[in-house]
mmCIF file of C-alpha atoms in Angstrom:
data_model
loop_
_atom_site.group_PDB
_atom_site.id
_atom_site.type_symbol
_atom_site.label_atom_id
_atom_site.label_comp_id
_atom_site.label_asym_id
_atom_site.label_seq_id
_atom_site.Cartn_x
_atom_site.Cartn_y
_atom_site.Cartn_z
ATOM 1 C CA UNK A 1 8.480 5.273 10.653
ATOM 2 C CA UNK A 2 8.569 1.237 11.435
ATOM 3 C CA UNK A 3 9.766 -1.265 8.537
ATOM 4 C CA UNK A 4 8.702 -4.414 8.134
ATOM 5 C CA UNK A 5 8.589 -7.418 5.624
ATOM 6 C CA UNK A 6 5.059 -8.255 3.245
ATOM 7 C CA UNK A 7 5.030 -11.919 2.008
ATOM 8 C CA UNK A 8 2.172 -14.234 0.804
ATOM 9 C CA UNK A 9 1.548 -16.706 2.557
ATOM 10 C CA UNK A 10 3.413 -19.190 0.749
ATOM 11 C CA UNK A 11 6.373 -17.184 1.952
ATOM 12 C CA UNK A 12 7.145 -15.016 -1.341
ATOM 13 C CA UNK A 13 8.283 -11.463 -0.456
ATOM 14 C CA UNK A 14 5.716 -8.824 -2.184
ATOM 15 C CA UNK A 15 7.887 -5.959 -0.190
ATOM 16 C CA UNK A 16 10.801 -6.291 1.762
ATOM 17 C CA UNK A 17 10.280 -2.653 3.194
ATOM 18 C CA UNK A 18 7.099 -2.003 4.064
ATOM 19 C CA UNK A 19 7.322 1.879 6.181
ATOM 20 C CA UNK A 20 4.001 2.080 8.826
ATOM 21 C CA UNK A 21 2.221 4.959 8.361
ATOM 22 C CA UNK A 22 -0.371 4.358 11.535
ATOM 23 C CA UNK A 23 -0.469 7.733 12.659
ATOM 24 C CA UNK A 24 -2.541 11.255 11.125
ATOM 25 C CA UNK A 25 0.475 12.543 10.073
ATOM 26 C CA UNK A 26 2.374 9.893 8.514
ATOM 27 C CA UNK A 27 -0.694 8.672 6.895
ATOM 28 C CA UNK A 28 -1.417 12.362 5.406
ATOM 29 C CA UNK A 29 2.095 12.739 4.096
ATOM 30 C CA UNK A 30 2.058 9.295 2.447
ATOM 31 C CA UNK A 31 4.293 9.338 -0.651
ATOM 32 C CA UNK A 32 3.834 12.958 -1.114
ATOM 33 C CA UNK A 33 7.114 15.117 -2.061
ATOM 34 C CA UNK A 34 8.615 11.542 -3.268
ATOM 35 C CA UNK A 35 9.668 11.128 -6.902
ATOM 36 C CA UNK A 36 9.476 7.327 -6.693
ATOM 37 C CA UNK A 37 9.421 4.119 -4.945
ATOM 38 C CA UNK A 38 11.678 1.579 -4.949
ATOM 39 C CA UNK A 39 10.636 -1.775 -5.997
ATOM 40 C CA UNK A 40 11.440 -3.565 -2.891
ATOM 41 C CA UNK A 41 9.436 -0.314 -0.940
ATOM 42 C CA UNK A 42 6.376 0.195 0.204
ATOM 43 C CA UNK A 43 3.889 2.166 2.558
ATOM 44 C CA UNK A 44 1.218 0.485 4.366
ATOM 45 C CA UNK A 45 -1.776 2.750 5.560
ATOM 46 C CA UNK A 46 -3.538 1.901 9.058
ATOM 47 C CA UNK A 47 -6.385 3.029 8.998
ATOM 48 C CA UNK A 48 -7.302 3.213 5.489
ATOM 49 C CA UNK A 49 -10.180 2.294 3.453
ATOM 50 C CA UNK A 50 -9.294 4.908 0.573
ATOM 51 C CA UNK A 51 -6.260 6.683 -1.255
ATOM 52 C CA UNK A 52 -5.620 9.481 -3.314
ATOM 53 C CA UNK A 53 -3.069 10.678 -6.121
ATOM 54 C CA UNK A 54 -3.662 13.806 -6.072
ATOM 55 C CA UNK A 55 0.117 15.927 -6.403
ATOM 56 C CA UNK A 56 1.749 12.651 -6.991
ATOM 57 C CA UNK A 57 4.565 12.152 -9.323
ATOM 58 C CA UNK A 58 4.079 8.747 -10.279
ATOM 59 C CA UNK A 59 1.978 5.615 -10.630
ATOM 60 C CA UNK A 60 1.679 2.923 -7.741
ATOM 61 C CA UNK A 61 0.235 -0.264 -7.123
ATOM 62 C CA UNK A 62 -2.203 -0.649 -4.453
ATOM 63 C CA UNK A 63 -3.683 -3.513 -2.098
ATOM 64 C CA UNK A 64 -7.026 -3.118 -0.039
ATOM 65 C CA UNK A 65 -7.158 -4.904 2.809
ATOM 66 C CA UNK A 66 -8.986 -6.179 5.665
ATOM 67 C CA UNK A 67 -8.090 -6.159 9.688
ATOM 68 C CA UNK A 68 -6.857 -9.540 8.977
ATOM 69 C CA UNK A 69 -4.330 -9.021 6.006
ATOM 70 C CA UNK A 70 -6.523 -10.458 3.349
ATOM 71 C CA UNK A 71 -6.613 -8.781 0.181
ATOM 72 C CA UNK A 72 -9.966 -7.122 -0.553
ATOM 73 C CA UNK A 73 -8.314 -5.793 -4.334
ATOM 74 C CA UNK A 74 -5.273 -4.601 -5.856
ATOM 75 C CA UNK A 75 -5.130 -2.014 -8.159
ATOM 76 C CA UNK A 76 -2.902 -1.799 -10.730
ATOM 77 C CA UNK A 77 -1.018 1.168 -12.143
ATOM 78 C CA UNK A 78 -2.766 4.246 -10.013
ATOM 79 C CA UNK A 79 -2.058 7.285 -11.775
ATOM 80 C CA UNK A 80 -1.393 10.675 -10.357
ATOM 81 C CA UNK A 81 -4.515 12.561 -9.797
ATOM 82 C CA UNK A 82 -6.532 9.700 -9.259
ATOM 83 C CA UNK A 83 -8.894 8.131 -6.201
ATOM 84 C CA UNK A 84 -9.711 4.792 -5.341
ATOM 85 C CA UNK A 85 -11.398 2.942 -2.477
ATOM 86 C CA UNK A 86 -12.500 -0.450 -2.317
ATOM 87 C CA UNK A 87 -15.668 -1.430 0.775
ATOM 88 C CA UNK A 88 -14.686 -2.843 4.123
ATOM 89 C CA UNK A 89 -10.964 -2.144 3.031
ATOM 90 C CA UNK A 90 -9.237 -1.271 6.484
ATOM 91 C CA UNK A 91 -5.532 -0.351 5.257
ATOM 92 C CA UNK A 92 -4.051 0.003 1.862
ATOM 93 C CA UNK A 93 -0.459 -0.642 0.777
ATOM 94 C CA UNK A 94 0.885 1.397 -1.999
ATOM 95 C CA UNK A 95 4.046 -0.314 -3.543
ATOM 96 C CA UNK A 96 5.869 0.674 -6.806
ATOM 97 C CA UNK A 97 3.717 0.085 -10.216
ATOM 98 C CA UNK A 98 4.272 -3.479 -10.845
ATOM 99 C CA UNK A 99 5.002 -4.687 -7.445
ATOM 100 C CA UNK A 100 1.571 -6.182 -6.553
ATOM 101 C CA UNK A 101 1.895 -8.552 -10.178
ATOM 102 C CA UNK A 102 1.665 -11.367 -7.814
ATOM 103 C CA UNK A 103 -0.915 -10.299 -5.422
ATOM 104 C CA UNK A 104 -4.646 -11.188 -5.969
ATOM 105 C CA UNK A 105 -7.877 -10.517 -4.005
ATOM 106 C CA UNK A 106 -8.391 -13.309 -1.242
ATOM 107 C CA UNK A 107 -4.199 -13.541 -0.698
ATOM 108 C CA UNK A 108 -3.346 -13.592 3.424
ATOM 109 C CA UNK A 109 -0.264 -11.331 3.590
ATOM 110 C CA UNK A 110 1.825 -11.313 6.492
ATOM 111 C CA UNK A 111 4.454 -8.699 8.025
ATOM 112 C CA UNK A 112 7.413 -9.732 9.871
ATOM 113 C CA UNK A 113 9.443 -7.048 11.327
#
């Protein structure tokens, strides 16, 4: 999987190592089988407007984005066995719980290799 850095418009690093899950298999696998996420890692699911936490072992923060990486909503502390979806979301970034603390709806994010 390709890896990128996710930043806010002012240059603040939200996640230093975002893996890109852009094909059906990598999106389906997502974080399944993992015991945790490091604070500086995450996964971008594209296309995706919803996520599930079925069979997961830990909570995450989820950032729902439109096509231009504008934040639609942030779900903090999404627990195992829960589902989250947002109308208009085209991609979702899953981060370690607490990693999305400085991200808010309306923020524009950037991804760089």
